[in-house]
Short mmCIF file of N, CA, C and O in Angstrom, two decimals:
data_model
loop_
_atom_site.label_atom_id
_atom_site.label_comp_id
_atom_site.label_asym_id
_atom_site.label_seq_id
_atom_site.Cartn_x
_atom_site.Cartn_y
_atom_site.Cartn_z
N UNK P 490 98.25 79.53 91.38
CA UNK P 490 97.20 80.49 91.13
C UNK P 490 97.83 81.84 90.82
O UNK P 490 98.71 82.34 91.51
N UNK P 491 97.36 82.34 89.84
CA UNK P 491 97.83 83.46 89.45
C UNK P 491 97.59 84.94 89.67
O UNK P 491 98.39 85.86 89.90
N UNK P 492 96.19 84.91 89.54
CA UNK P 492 94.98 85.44 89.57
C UNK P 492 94.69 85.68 91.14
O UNK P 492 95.43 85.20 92.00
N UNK P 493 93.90 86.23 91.37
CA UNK P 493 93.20 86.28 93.03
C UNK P 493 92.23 85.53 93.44
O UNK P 493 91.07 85.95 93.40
N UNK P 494 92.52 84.36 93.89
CA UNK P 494 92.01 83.28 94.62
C UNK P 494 90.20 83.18 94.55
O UNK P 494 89.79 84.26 94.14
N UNK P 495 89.29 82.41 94.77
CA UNK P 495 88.37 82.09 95.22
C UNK P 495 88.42 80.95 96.30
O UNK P 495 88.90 79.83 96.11
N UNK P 496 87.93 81.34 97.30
CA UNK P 496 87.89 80.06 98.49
C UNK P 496 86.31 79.84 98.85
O UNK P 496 85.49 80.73 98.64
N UNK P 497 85.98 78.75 99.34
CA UNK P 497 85.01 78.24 100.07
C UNK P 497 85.52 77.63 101.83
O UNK P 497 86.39 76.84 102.18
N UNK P 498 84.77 78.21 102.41
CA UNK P 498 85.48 77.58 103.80
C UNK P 498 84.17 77.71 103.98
O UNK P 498 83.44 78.69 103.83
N UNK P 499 83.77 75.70 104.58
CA UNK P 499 83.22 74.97 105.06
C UNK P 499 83.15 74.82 106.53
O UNK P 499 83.75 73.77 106.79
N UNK P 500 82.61 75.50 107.89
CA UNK P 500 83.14 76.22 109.10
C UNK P 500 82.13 76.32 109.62
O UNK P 500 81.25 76.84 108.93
N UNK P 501 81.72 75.86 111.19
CA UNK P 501 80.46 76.06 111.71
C UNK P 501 81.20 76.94 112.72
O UNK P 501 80.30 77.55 113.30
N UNK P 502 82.24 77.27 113.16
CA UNK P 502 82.14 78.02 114.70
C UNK P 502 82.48 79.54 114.02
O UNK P 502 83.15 79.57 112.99
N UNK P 503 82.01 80.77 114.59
CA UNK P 503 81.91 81.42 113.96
C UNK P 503 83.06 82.36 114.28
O UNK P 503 83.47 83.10 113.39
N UNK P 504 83.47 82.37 115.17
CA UNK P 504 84.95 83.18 115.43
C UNK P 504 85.53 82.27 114.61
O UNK P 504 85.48 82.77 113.49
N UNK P 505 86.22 80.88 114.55
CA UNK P 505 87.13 80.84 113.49
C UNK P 505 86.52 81.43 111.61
O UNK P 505 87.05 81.96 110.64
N UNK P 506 85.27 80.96 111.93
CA UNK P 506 84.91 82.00 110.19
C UNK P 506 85.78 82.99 110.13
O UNK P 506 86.70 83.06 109.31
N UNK P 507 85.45 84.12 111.34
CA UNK P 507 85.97 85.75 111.51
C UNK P 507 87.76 85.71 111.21
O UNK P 507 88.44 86.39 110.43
N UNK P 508 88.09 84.81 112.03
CA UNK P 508 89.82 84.71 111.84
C UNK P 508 89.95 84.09 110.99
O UNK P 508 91.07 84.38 110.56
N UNK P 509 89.44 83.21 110.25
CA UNK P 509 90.19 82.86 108.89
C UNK P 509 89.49 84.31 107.45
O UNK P 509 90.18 84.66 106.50
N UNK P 510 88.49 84.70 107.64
CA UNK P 510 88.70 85.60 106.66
C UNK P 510 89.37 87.35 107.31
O UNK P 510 89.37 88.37 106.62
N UNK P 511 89.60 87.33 107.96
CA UNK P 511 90.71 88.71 108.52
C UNK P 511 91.41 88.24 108.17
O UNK P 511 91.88 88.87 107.22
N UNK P 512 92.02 87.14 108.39
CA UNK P 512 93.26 86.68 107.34
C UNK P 512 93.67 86.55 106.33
O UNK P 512 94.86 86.36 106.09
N UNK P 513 92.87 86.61 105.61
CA UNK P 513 92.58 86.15 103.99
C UNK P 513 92.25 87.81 103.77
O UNK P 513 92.70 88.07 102.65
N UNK P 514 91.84 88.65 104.16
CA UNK P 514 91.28 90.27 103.82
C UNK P 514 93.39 91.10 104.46
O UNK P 514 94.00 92.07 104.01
N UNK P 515 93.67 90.35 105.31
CA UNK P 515 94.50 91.23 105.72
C UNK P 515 96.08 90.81 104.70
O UNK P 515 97.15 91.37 104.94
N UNK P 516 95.97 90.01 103.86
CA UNK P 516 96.81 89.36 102.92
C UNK P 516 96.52 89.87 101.69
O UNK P 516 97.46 90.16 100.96
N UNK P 517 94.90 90.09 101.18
CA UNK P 517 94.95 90.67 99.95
C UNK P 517 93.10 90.70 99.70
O UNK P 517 92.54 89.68 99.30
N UNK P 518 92.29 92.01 100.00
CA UNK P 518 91.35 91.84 100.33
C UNK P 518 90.66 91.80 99.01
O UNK P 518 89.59 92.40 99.14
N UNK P 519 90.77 91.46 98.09
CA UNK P 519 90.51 90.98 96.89
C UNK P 519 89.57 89.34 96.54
O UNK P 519 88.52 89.01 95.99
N UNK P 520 90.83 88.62 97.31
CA UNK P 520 90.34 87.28 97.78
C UNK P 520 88.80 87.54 98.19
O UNK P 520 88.38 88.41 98.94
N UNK P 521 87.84 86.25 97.28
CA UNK P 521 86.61 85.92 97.33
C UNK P 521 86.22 84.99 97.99
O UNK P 521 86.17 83.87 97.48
N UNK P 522 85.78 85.23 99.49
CA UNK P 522 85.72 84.08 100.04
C UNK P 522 83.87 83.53 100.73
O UNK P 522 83.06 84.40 101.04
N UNK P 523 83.62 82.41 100.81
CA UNK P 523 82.13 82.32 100.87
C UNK P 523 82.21 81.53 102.23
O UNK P 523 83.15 80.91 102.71
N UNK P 524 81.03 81.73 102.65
CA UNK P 524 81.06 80.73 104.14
C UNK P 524 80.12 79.99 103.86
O UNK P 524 79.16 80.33 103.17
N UNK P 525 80.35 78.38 104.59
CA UNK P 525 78.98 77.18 104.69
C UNK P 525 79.33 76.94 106.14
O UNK P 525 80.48 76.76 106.54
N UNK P 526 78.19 76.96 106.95
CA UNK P 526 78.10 76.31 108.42
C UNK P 526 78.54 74.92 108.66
O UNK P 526 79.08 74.57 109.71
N UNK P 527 78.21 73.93 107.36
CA UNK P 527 78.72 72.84 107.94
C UNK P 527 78.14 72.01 106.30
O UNK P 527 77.35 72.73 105.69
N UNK P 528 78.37 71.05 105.79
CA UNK P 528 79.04 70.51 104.43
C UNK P 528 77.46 70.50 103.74
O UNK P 528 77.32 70.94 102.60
N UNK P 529 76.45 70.04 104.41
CA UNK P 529 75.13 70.49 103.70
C UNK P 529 74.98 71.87 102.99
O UNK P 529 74.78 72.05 101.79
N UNK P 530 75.10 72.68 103.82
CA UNK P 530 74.95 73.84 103.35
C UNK P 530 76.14 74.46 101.89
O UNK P 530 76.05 75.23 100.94
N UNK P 531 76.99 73.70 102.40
CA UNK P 531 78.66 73.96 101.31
C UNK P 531 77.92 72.96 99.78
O UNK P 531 77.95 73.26 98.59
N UNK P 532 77.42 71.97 100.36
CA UNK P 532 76.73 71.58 98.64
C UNK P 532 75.80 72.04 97.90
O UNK P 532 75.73 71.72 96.71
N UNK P 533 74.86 72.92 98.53
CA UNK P 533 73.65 73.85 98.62
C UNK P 533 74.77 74.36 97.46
O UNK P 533 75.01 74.03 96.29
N UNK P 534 75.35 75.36 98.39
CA UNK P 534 76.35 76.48 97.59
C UNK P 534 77.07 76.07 96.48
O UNK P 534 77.14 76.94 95.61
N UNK P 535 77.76 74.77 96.15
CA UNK P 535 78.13 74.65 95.29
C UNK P 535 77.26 74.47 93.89
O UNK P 535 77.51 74.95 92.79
N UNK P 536 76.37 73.79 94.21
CA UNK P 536 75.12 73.40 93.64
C UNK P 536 74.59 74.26 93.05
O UNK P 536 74.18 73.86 91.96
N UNK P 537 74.31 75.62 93.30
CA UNK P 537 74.00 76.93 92.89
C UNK P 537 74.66 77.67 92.50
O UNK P 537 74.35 78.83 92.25
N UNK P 538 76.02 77.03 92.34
CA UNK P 538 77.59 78.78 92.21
C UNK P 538 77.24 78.40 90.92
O UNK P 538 76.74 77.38 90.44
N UNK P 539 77.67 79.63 90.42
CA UNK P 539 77.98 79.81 88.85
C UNK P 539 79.28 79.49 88.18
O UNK P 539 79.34 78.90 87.10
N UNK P 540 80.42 79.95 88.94
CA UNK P 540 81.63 79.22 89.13
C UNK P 540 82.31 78.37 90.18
O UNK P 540 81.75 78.82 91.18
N UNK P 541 82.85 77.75 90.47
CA UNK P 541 83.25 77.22 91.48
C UNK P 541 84.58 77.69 92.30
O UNK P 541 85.63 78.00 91.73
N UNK P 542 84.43 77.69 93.42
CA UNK P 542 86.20 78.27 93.76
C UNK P 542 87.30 77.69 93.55
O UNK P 542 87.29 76.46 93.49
N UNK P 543 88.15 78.17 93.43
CA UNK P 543 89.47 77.53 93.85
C UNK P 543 89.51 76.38 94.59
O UNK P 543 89.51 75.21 94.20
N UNK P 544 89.55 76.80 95.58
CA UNK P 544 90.18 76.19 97.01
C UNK P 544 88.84 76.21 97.60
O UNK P 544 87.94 77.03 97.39
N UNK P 545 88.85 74.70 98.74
CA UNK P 545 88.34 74.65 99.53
C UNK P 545 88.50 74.20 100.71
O UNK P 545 88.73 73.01 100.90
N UNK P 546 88.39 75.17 101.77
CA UNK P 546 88.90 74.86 102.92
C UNK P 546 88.08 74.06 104.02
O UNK P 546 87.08 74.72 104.28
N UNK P 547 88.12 72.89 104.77
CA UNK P 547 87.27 72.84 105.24
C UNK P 547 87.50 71.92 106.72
O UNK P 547 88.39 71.09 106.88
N UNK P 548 86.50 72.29 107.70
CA UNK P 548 86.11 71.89 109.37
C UNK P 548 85.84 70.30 108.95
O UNK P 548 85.34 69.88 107.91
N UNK P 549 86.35 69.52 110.14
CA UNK P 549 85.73 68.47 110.16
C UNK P 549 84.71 68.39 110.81
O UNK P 549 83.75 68.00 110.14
N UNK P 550 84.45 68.66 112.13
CA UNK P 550 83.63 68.24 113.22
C UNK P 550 82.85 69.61 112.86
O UNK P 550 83.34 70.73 112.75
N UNK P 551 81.58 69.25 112.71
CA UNK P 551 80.54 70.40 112.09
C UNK P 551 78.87 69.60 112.66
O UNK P 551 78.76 68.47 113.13
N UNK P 552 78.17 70.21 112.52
CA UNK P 552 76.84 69.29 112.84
C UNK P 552 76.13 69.34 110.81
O UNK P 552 76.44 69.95 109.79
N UNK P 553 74.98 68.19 111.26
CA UNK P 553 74.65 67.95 110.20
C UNK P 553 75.17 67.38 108.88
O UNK P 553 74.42 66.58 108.31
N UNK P 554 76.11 67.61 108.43
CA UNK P 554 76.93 67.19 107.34
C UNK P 554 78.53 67.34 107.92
O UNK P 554 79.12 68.43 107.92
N UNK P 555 79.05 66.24 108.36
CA UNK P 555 80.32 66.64 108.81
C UNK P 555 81.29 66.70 107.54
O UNK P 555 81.05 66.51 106.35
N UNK P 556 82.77 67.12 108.40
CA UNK P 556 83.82 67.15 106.75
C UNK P 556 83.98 65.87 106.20
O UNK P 556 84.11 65.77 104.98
N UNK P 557 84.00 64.67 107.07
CA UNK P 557 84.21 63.07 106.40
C UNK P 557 83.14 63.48 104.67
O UNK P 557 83.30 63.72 103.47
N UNK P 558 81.91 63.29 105.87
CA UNK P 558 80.57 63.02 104.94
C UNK P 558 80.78 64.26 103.74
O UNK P 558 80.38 63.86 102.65
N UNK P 559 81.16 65.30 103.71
CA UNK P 559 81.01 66.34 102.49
C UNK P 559 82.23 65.85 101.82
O UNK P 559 82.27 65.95 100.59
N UNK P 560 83.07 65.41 102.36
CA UNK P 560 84.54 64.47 101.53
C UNK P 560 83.97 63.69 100.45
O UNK P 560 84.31 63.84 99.27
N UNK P 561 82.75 62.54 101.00
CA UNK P 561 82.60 61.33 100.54
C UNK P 561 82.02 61.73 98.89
O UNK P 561 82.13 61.26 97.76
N UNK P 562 81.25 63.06 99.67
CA UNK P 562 79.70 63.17 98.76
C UNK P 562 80.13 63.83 97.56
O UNK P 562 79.57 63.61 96.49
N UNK P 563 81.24 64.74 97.67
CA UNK P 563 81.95 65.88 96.81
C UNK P 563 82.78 64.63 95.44
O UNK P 563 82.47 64.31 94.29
N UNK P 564 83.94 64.26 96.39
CA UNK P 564 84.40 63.52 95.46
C UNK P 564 84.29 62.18 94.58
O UNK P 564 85.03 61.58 93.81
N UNK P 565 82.94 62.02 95.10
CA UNK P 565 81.90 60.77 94.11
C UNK P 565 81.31 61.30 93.05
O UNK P 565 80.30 60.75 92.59
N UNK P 566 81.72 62.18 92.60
CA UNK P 566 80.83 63.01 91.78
C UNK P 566 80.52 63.89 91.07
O UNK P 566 80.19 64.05 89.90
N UNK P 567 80.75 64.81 92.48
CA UNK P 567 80.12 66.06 92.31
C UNK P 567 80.66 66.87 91.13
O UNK P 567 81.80 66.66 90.71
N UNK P 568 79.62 68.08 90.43
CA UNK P 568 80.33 68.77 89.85
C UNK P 568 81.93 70.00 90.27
O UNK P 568 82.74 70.75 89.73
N UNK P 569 81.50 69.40 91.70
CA UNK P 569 83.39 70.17 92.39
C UNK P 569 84.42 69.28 92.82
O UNK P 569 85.40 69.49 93.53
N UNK P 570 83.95 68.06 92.17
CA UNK P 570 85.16 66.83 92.44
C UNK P 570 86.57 67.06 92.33
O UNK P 570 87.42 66.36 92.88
N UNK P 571 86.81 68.05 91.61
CA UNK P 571 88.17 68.13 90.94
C UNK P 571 88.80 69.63 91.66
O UNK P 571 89.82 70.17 91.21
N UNK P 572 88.09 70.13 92.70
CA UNK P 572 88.34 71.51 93.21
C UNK P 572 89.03 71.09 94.52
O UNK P 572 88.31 70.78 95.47
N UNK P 573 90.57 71.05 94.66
CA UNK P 573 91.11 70.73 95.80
C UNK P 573 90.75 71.09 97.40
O UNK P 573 90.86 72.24 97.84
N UNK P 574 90.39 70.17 98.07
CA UNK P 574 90.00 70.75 99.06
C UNK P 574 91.40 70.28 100.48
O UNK P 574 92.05 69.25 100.68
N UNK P 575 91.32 71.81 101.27
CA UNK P 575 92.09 71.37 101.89
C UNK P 575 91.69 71.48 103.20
O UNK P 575 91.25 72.54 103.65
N UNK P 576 91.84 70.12 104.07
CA UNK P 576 91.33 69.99 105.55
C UNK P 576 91.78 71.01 106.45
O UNK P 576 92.90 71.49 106.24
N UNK P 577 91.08 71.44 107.43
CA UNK P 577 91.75 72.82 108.33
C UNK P 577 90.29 72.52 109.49
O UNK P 577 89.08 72.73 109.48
N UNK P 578 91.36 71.90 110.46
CA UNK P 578 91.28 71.60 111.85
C UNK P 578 91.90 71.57 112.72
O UNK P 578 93.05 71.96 112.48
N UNK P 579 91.68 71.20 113.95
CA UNK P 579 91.78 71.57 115.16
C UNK P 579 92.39 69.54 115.42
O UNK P 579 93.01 69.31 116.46
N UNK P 580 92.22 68.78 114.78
CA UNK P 580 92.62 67.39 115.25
C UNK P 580 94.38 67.78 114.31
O UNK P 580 94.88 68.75 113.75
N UNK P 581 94.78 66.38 114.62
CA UNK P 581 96.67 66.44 114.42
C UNK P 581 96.71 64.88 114.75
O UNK P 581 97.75 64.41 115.22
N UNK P 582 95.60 64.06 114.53
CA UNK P 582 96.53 62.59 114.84
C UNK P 582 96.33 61.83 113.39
O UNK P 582 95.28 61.88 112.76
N UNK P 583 97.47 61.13 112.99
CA UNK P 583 97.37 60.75 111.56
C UNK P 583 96.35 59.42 111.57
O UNK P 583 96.28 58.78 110.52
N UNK P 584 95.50 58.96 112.78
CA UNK P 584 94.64 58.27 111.76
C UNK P 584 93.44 59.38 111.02
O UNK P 584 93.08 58.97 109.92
N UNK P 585 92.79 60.69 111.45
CA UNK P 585 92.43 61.40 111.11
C UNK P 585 92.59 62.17 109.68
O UNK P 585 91.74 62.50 108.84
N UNK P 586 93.80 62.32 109.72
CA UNK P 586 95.01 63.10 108.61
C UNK P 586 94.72 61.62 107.62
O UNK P 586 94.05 61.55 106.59
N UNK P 587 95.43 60.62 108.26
CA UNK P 587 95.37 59.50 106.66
C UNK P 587 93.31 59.54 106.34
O UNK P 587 92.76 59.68 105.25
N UNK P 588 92.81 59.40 107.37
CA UNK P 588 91.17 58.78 106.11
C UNK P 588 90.54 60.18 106.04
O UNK P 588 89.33 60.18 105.84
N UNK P 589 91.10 61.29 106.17
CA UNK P 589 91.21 62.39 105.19
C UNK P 589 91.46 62.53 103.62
O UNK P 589 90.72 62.69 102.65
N UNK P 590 93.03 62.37 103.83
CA UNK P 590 93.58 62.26 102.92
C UNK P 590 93.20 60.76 101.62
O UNK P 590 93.32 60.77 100.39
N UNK P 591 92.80 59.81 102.43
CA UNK P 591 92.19 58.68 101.80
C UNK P 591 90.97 59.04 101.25
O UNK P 591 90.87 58.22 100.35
N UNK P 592 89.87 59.79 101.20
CA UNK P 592 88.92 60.83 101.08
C UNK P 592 88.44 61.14 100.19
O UNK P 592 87.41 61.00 99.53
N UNK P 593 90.15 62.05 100.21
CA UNK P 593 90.18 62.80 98.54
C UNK P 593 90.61 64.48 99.10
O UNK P 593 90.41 65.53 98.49
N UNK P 594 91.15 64.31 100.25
CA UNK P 594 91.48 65.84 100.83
C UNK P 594 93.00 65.94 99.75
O UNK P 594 93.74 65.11 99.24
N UNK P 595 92.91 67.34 99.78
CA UNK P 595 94.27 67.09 98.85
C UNK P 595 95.71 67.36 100.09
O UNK P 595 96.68 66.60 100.19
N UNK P 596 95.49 68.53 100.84
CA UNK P 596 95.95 68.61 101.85
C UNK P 596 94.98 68.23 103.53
O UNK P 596 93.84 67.78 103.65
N UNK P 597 96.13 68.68 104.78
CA UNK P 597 95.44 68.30 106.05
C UNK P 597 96.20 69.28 106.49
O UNK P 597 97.42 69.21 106.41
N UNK P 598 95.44 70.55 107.11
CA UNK P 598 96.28 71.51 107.99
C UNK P 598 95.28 71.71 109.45
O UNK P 598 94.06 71.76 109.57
N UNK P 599 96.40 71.81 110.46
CA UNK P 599 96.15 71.88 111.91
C UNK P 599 95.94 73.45 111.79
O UNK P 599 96.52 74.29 111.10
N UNK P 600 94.73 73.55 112.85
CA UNK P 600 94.37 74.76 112.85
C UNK P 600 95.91 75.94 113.72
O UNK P 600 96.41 75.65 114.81
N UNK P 601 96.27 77.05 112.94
CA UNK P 601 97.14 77.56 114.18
C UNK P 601 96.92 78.23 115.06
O UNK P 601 95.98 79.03 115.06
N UNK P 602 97.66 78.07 115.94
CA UNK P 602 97.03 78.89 117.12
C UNK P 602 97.19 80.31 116.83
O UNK P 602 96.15 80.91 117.10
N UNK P 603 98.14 81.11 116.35
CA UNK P 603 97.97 82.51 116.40
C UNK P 603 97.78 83.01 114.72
O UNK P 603 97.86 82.42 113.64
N UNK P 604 97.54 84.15 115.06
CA UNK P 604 96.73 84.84 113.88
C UNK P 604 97.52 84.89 112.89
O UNK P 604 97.17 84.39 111.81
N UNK P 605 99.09 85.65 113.09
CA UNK P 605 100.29 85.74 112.23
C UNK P 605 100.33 83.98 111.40
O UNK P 605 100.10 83.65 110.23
N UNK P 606 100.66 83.32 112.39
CA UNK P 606 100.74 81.64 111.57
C UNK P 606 99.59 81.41 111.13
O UNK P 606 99.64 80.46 110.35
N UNK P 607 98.63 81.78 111.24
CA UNK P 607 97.25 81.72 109.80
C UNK P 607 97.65 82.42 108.67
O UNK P 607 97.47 81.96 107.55
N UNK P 608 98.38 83.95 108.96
CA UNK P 608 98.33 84.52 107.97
C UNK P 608 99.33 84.21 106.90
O UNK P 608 99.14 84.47 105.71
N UNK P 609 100.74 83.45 107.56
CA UNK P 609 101.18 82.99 106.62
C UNK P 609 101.14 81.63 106.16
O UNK P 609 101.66 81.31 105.10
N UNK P 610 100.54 80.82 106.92
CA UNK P 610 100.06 79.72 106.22
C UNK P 610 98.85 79.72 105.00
O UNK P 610 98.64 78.85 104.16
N UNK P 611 98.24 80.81 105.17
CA UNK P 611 97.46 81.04 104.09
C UNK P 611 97.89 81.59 102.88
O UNK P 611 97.44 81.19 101.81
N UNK P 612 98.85 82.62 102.99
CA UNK P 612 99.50 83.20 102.23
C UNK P 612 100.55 82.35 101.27
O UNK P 612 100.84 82.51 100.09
N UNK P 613 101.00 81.40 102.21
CA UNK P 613 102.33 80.03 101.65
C UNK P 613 101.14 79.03 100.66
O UNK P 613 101.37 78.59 99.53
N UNK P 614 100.05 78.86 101.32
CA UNK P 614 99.36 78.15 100.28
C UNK P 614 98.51 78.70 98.91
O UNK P 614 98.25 77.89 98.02
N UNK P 615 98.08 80.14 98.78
CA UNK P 615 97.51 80.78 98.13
C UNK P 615 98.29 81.49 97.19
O UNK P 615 97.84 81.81 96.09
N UNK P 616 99.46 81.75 97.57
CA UNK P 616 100.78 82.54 96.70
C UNK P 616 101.83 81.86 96.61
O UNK P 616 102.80 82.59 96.86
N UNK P 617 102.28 80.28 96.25
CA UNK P 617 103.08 80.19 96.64
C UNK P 617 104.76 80.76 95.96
O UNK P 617 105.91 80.54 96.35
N UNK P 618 104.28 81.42 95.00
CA UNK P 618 105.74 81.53 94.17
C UNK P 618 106.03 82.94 95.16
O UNK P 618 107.16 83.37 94.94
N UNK P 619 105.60 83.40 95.74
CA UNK P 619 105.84 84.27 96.46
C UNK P 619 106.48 84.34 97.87
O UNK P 619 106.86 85.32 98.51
N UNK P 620 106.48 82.85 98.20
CA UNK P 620 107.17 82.33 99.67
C UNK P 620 108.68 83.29 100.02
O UNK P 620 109.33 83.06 101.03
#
């Protein structure tokens, strides 16, 4: 990416919303980023964008539309089939990680525990010629 990013993060708890975009604002507050509570609402939004983002980041364990189910529904189809989405949770065991990745996730990242390792894990994935 060359340009300044667009993200979608797919996220029902709302402090991690807050820490993943301070992170994303404290890296380059340019970055366009949108929030969905949980994968219903993220197809709502896509469904209605005018463009689509970049990147999409997204919760598994959500109510209503979990990340499996917005996996299934996105990449059967959808007009954002082709918009990489990358998993960002709080699980770390690879049967999780593989029927993720079996899915159609392009990546699987463990949520980090501190703010700095968000900021450059976000930064390593959003910039990477810049590592």
């Amino acid at each position: 990416m060359t340009t300044t990013p667009s993200i979608l993060l797919i996220e029902d708890d709302i402090d991690d919303q807050e820490i993943f975009t301070s992170a994303l604002a404290f890296i380059d507050n340019g970055i366009v980023c949108s929030v969905a509570a949980n994968g219903y609402e993220a197809i709502m939004h896509l469904n209605n964008a005018a463009t689509l983002p970049d990147l999409i980041f997204l919760d598994l364990n959500m109510p209503m539309m979990n990340g499996s189910q917005f996996l299934r529904e996105v990449k059967a189809g959808h007009k954002a089939k082709d918009v990489p989405v990358i998993v960002f949770s709080t699980a770390s065991d690879m049967k999780t990680i593989q029927e993720s990745r079996q899915l159609g996730a392009e990546q699987f990242i463990t949520k980090p525990e501190k703010f700095s390792e968000l900021v450059g894990m976000l930064h390593g994935l959003l910039f990477p010629a810049t590592r």
